Amino acid sequence: ISLGGFYKHFDNPIEVVVRPGTELIVSVANVPVAHSAGVEFDFRTSLDFIHGSLRDLYLSGNASYIFSQIDLSGSQTTQTTLERPLQGQSPWVVNAQLSYENVEVGSNVNLLYNVYGRRIVGVGTLGLPDTYEEPFHQMDLVFRQKLPLKFAITFKLRNLLNLHARTRLLDKTVRRFLRGRTFSLGLSKSF
């Protein structure tokens, strides 16, 4: 178990900005200064305390709370919101992992879960409000098996839940789509 804190100071961070027009124009711009601070909790445990036969099962995860701020008051800017979080920074993130690892036969299976809090994906300018991405839940499964002659095969199933991703402007959904599931199979060799 661990608990940690952090503080970051950014000089001239680059952000994605959206300009109004007949079609929205997406570009990048620097802001003078940004700050970010937060706490993170991590844990990892074997599940053998439940039953001795579960010694190859592990549960791990982390959760973060992040406060970020940009203050543009007193600056010459076309950005609509003068005090707001840093673009792209979620206020919280949660990750969890259930793992099976059998060292003797070289098998490893991981079920991974991730969700993050609502975040700005496009900073509004010239009166246009900021665009937000809503929380997105993702679950992945990764299987890795060692083979003879230092080969290994890996099979990945990404985004098993395949939920809709949503982007909102004020109280309206402006973009809703499925990210889709992906499957991959790989063969590797160690030297």
C-alpha positions as a LaTeX table, in Angstrom:
\begin{tabular}{lrrr}
\hline
Residue & $x$ (\AA) & $y$ (\AA) & $z$ (\AA) \\
\hline
Ile1 & 0.00 & 0.00 & 0.00 \\
Ser2 & 1.28 & 3.46 & $-0.77$ \\
Leu3 & $-0.02$ & 7.00 & $-0.57$ \\
Gly4 & 1.73 & 9.83 & $-2.33$ \\
Gly5 & 1.26 & 13.44 & $-3.25$ \\
Phe6 & 2.56 & 15.62 & $-6.04$ \\
Tyr7 & 2.71 & 19.20 & $-7.26$ \\
Lys8 & 3.57 & 20.35 & $-10.79$ \\
His9 & 4.22 & 23.81 & $-12.16$ \\
Phe10 & 3.92 & 24.24 & $-15.96$ \\
Asp11 & 5.45 & 27.13 & $-17.90$ \\
Asn12 & 3.69 & 27.79 & $-21.22$ \\
Pro13 & 1.71 & 24.52 & $-21.42$ \\
Ile14 & 0.20 & 23.74 & $-24.81$ \\
Glu15 & $-3.57$ & 23.22 & $-24.96$ \\
Val16 & $-6.09$ & 22.30 & $-27.66$ \\
Val17 & $-8.33$ & 25.29 & $-28.39$ \\
Val18 & $-11.50$ & 25.56 & $-30.45$ \\
Arg19 & $-12.37$ & 28.67 & $-32.43$ \\
Pro20 & $-15.90$ & 29.39 & $-33.67$ \\
Gly21 & $-16.62$ & 29.83 & $-37.37$ \\
Thr22 & $-18.74$ & 28.27 & $-40.09$ \\
Glu23 & $-16.99$ & 25.09 & $-38.95$ \\
Leu24 & $-15.17$ & 24.79 & $-35.64$ \\
Ile25 & $-11.43$ & 25.32 & $-36.03$ \\
Val26 & $-9.24$ & 23.21 & $-33.77$ \\
Ser27 & $-5.70$ & 24.42 & $-33.07$ \\
Val28 & $-3.21$ & 24.68 & $-30.21$ \\
Ala29 & $-2.19$ & 27.58 & $-28.00$ \\
Asn30 & 0.07 & 28.20 & $-25.04$ \\
Val31 & $-1.13$ & 29.59 & $-21.75$ \\
Pro32 & 1.39 & 31.38 & $-19.50$ \\
Val33 & 1.23 & 29.17 & $-16.38$ \\
Ala34 & $-0.64$ & 26.14 & $-15.01$ \\
His35 & $-0.50$ & 24.28 & $-11.70$ \\
Ser36 & $-1.45$ & 20.73 & $-10.81$ \\
Ala37 & $-1.50$ & 19.00 & $-7.43$ \\
Gly38 & $-2.92$ & 15.74 & $-6.20$ \\
Val39 & $-2.79$ & 12.59 & $-4.17$ \\
Glu40 & $-2.50$ & 8.99 & $-5.33$ \\
Phe41 & $-3.31$ & 5.77 & $-3.50$ \\
Asp42 & $-1.82$ & 2.46 & $-4.75$ \\
Phe43 & $-2.20$ & $-1.10$ & $-3.54$ \\
Arg44 & $-1.29$ & $-4.66$ & $-4.55$ \\
Thr45 & $-2.16$ & $-7.86$ & $-2.72$ \\
Ser46 & $-2.18$ & $-11.59$ & $-3.29$ \\
Leu47 & $-5.57$ & $-13.21$ & $-2.72$ \\
Asp48 & $-4.07$ & $-16.16$ & $-0.84$ \\
Phe49 & $-5.37$ & $-14.65$ & 2.42 \\
Ile50 & $-8.88$ & $-15.67$ & 1.25 \\
His51 & $-7.83$ & $-19.24$ & 0.46 \\
Gly52 & $-4.38$ & $-20.80$ & 0.05 \\
Ser53 & $-5.24$ & $-22.06$ & $-3.45$ \\
Leu54 & $-5.50$ & $-18.42$ & $-4.64$ \\
Arg55 & $-1.78$ & $-17.73$ & $-4.22$ \\
Asp56 & $-1.39$ & $-17.04$ & $-7.97$ \\
Leu57 & $-4.16$ & $-14.39$ & $-8.00$ \\
Tyr58 & $-3.38$ & $-10.73$ & $-7.36$ \\
Leu59 & $-5.51$ & $-7.63$ & $-7.02$ \\
Ser60 & $-4.00$ & $-4.20$ & $-7.55$ \\
Gly61 & $-5.14$ & $-0.71$ & $-8.29$ \\
Asn62 & $-4.71$ & 2.98 & $-7.83$ \\
Ala63 & $-6.86$ & 6.04 & $-7.49$ \\
Ser64 & $-5.81$ & 9.64 & $-7.99$ \\
Tyr65 & $-7.42$ & 12.94 & $-7.17$ \\
Ile66 & $-5.94$ & 15.82 & $-9.17$ \\
Phe67 & $-6.57$ & 19.54 & $-8.85$ \\
Ser68 & $-5.30$ & 21.59 & $-11.79$ \\
Gln69 & $-5.76$ & 25.28 & $-12.44$ \\
Ile70 & $-5.15$ & 27.89 & $-15.07$ \\
Asp71 & $-5.83$ & 31.53 & $-14.19$ \\
Leu72 & $-5.92$ & 33.84 & $-17.20$ \\
Ser73 & $-7.51$ & 36.81 & $-15.44$ \\
Gly74 & $-5.46$ & 39.89 & $-16.22$ \\
Ser75 & $-4.07$ & 38.27 & $-19.41$ \\
Gln76 & $-4.73$ & 39.26 & $-22.99$ \\
Thr77 & $-6.59$ & 36.19 & $-24.25$ \\
Thr78 & $-9.45$ & 35.14 & $-26.50$ \\
Gln79 & $-10.25$ & 32.15 & $-24.29$ \\
Thr80 & $-13.78$ & 32.19 & $-22.89$ \\
Thr81 & $-13.10$ & 30.71 & $-19.43$ \\
Leu82 & $-10.43$ & 32.61 & $-17.51$ \\
Glu83 & $-10.22$ & 30.22 & $-14.52$ \\
Arg84 & $-10.50$ & 26.50 & $-15.25$ \\
Pro85 & $-8.72$ & 23.14 & $-15.03$ \\
Leu86 & $-5.85$ & 22.35 & $-17.39$ \\
Gln87 & $-7.12$ & 21.01 & $-20.72$ \\
Gly88 & $-6.91$ & 17.21 & $-20.83$ \\
Gln89 & $-6.51$ & 16.79 & $-17.07$ \\
Ser90 & $-9.16$ & 14.69 & $-15.36$ \\
Pro91 & $-9.95$ & 15.55 & $-11.73$ \\
Trp92 & $-9.76$ & 11.85 & $-10.81$ \\
Val93 & $-8.56$ & 8.54 & $-12.27$ \\
Val94 & $-9.21$ & 4.96 & $-11.08$ \\
Asn95 & $-7.39$ & 1.83 & $-12.29$ \\
Ala96 & $-7.87$ & $-1.75$ & $-11.10$ \\
Gln97 & $-6.23$ & $-5.02$ & $-12.13$ \\
Leu98 & $-6.97$ & $-8.66$ & $-11.36$ \\
Ser99 & $-4.02$ & $-10.87$ & $-12.32$ \\
Tyr100 & $-3.27$ & $-14.56$ & $-12.52$ \\
Glu101 & 0.40 & $-15.49$ & $-12.72$ \\
Asn102 & 1.78 & $-19.02$ & $-12.86$ \\
Val103 & 5.57 & $-18.76$ & $-13.00$ \\
Glu104 & 6.09 & $-22.52$ & $-13.37$ \\
Val105 & 4.19 & $-22.78$ & $-16.69$ \\
Gly106 & 4.85 & $-19.17$ & $-17.79$ \\
Ser107 & 1.22 & $-18.03$ & $-17.93$ \\
Asn108 & 0.01 & $-14.53$ & $-17.12$ \\
Val109 & $-3.59$ & $-13.23$ & $-17.43$ \\
Asn110 & $-4.60$ & $-9.64$ & $-16.54$ \\
Leu111 & $-8.08$ & $-8.13$ & $-16.40$ \\
Leu112 & $-7.69$ & $-4.34$ & $-16.39$ \\
Tyr113 & $-10.25$ & $-1.62$ & $-15.64$ \\
Asn114 & $-9.83$ & 2.13 & $-16.09$ \\
Val115 & $-12.11$ & 5.15 & $-15.69$ \\
Tyr116 & $-11.29$ & 8.86 & $-15.56$ \\
Gly117 & $-13.25$ & 11.94 & $-14.60$ \\
Arg118 & $-14.81$ & 14.56 & $-16.87$ \\
Arg119 & $-12.13$ & 16.64 & $-18.61$ \\
Ile120 & $-11.82$ & 19.54 & $-21.02$ \\
Val121 & $-10.92$ & 18.35 & $-24.53$ \\
Gly122 & $-11.28$ & 21.69 & $-26.29$ \\
Val123 & $-10.77$ & 25.11 & $-24.71$ \\
Gly124 & $-13.43$ & 27.52 & $-25.98$ \\
Thr125 & $-12.48$ & 30.90 & $-27.45$ \\
Leu126 & $-14.32$ & 34.08 & $-28.48$ \\
Gly127 & $-17.37$ & 33.23 & $-26.35$ \\
Leu128 & $-17.54$ & 29.53 & $-27.29$ \\
Pro129 & $-17.75$ & 27.39 & $-24.09$ \\
Asp130 & $-15.22$ & 24.70 & $-23.24$ \\
Thr131 & $-15.91$ & 21.20 & $-24.63$ \\
Tyr132 & $-15.84$ & 18.31 & $-22.13$ \\
Glu133 & $-15.26$ & 14.59 & $-22.53$ \\
Glu134 & $-17.45$ & 12.60 & $-20.14$ \\
Pro135 & $-16.02$ & 9.76 & $-17.98$ \\
Phe136 & $-15.20$ & 6.65 & $-19.99$ \\
His137 & $-15.07$ & 3.12 & $-18.55$ \\
Gln138 & $-12.69$ & 0.68 & $-20.25$ \\
Met139 & $-11.95$ & $-2.98$ & $-19.53$ \\
Asp140 & $-9.13$ & $-4.94$ & $-21.20$ \\
Leu141 & $-7.95$ & $-8.55$ & $-21.02$ \\
Val142 & $-4.32$ & $-9.50$ & $-21.71$ \\
Phe143 & $-3.04$ & $-13.09$ & $-21.87$ \\
Arg144 & 0.67 & $-13.94$ & $-22.18$ \\
Gln145 & 2.12 & $-17.43$ & $-22.42$ \\
Lys146 & 5.81 & $-18.31$ & $-22.54$ \\
Leu147 & 6.73 & $-20.90$ & $-25.17$ \\
Pro148 & 9.83 & $-23.04$ & $-25.75$ \\
Leu149 & 12.99 & $-21.46$ & $-27.23$ \\
Lys150 & 12.32 & $-18.12$ & $-25.46$ \\
Phe151 & 9.21 & $-17.38$ & $-27.52$ \\
Ala152 & 6.04 & $-15.92$ & $-26.03$ \\
Ile153 & 2.55 & $-15.40$ & $-27.39$ \\
Thr154 & 0.37 & $-12.46$ & $-26.32$ \\
Phe155 & $-3.35$ & $-12.05$ & $-26.91$ \\
Lys156 & $-5.00$ & $-8.69$ & $-26.10$ \\
Leu157 & $-8.70$ & $-7.85$ & $-26.00$ \\
Arg158 & $-9.15$ & $-4.08$ & $-25.61$ \\
Asn159 & $-12.27$ & $-2.15$ & $-24.66$ \\
Leu160 & $-14.43$ & $-5.18$ & $-23.85$ \\
Leu161 & $-17.29$ & $-3.01$ & $-22.55$ \\
Asn162 & $-17.43$ & $-0.97$ & $-25.79$ \\
Leu163 & $-19.45$ & 1.82 & $-24.18$ \\
His164 & $-20.24$ & 5.08 & $-25.94$ \\
Ala165 & $-17.72$ & 7.89 & $-25.60$ \\
Arg166 & $-19.42$ & 11.29 & $-25.20$ \\
Thr167 & $-18.30$ & 14.86 & $-25.70$ \\
Arg168 & $-20.49$ & 17.66 & $-24.35$ \\
Leu169 & $-20.77$ & 21.38 & $-24.94$ \\
Leu170 & $-22.80$ & 22.93 & $-22.09$ \\
Asp171 & $-25.71$ & 20.48 & $-21.60$ \\
Lys172 & $-25.75$ & 19.04 & $-25.13$ \\
Thr173 & $-23.96$ & 15.97 & $-26.43$ \\
Val174 & $-22.04$ & 17.11 & $-29.51$ \\
Arg175 & $-20.30$ & 13.82 & $-30.21$ \\
Arg176 & $-21.26$ & 10.26 & $-29.28$ \\
Phe177 & $-19.48$ & 7.26 & $-30.72$ \\
Leu178 & $-18.27$ & 3.75 & $-30.02$ \\
Arg179 & $-14.49$ & 3.41 & $-29.84$ \\
Gly180 & $-14.84$ & $-0.23$ & $-30.80$ \\
Arg181 & $-13.20$ & $-3.36$ & $-29.51$ \\
Thr182 & $-9.75$ & $-4.37$ & $-30.69$ \\
Phe183 & $-8.12$ & $-7.76$ & $-30.64$ \\
Ser184 & $-4.45$ & $-8.45$ & $-31.24$ \\
Leu185 & $-2.24$ & $-11.52$ & $-31.28$ \\
Gly186 & 1.52 & $-11.24$ & $-31.05$ \\
Leu187 & 4.53 & $-13.53$ & $-31.06$ \\
Ser188 & 7.82 & $-12.38$ & $-29.54$ \\
Lys189 & 11.23 & $-13.86$ & $-28.90$ \\
Ser190 & 13.70 & $-12.99$ & $-26.12$ \\
Phe191 & 17.41 & $-12.98$ & $-26.86$ \\
\hline
\end{tabular}
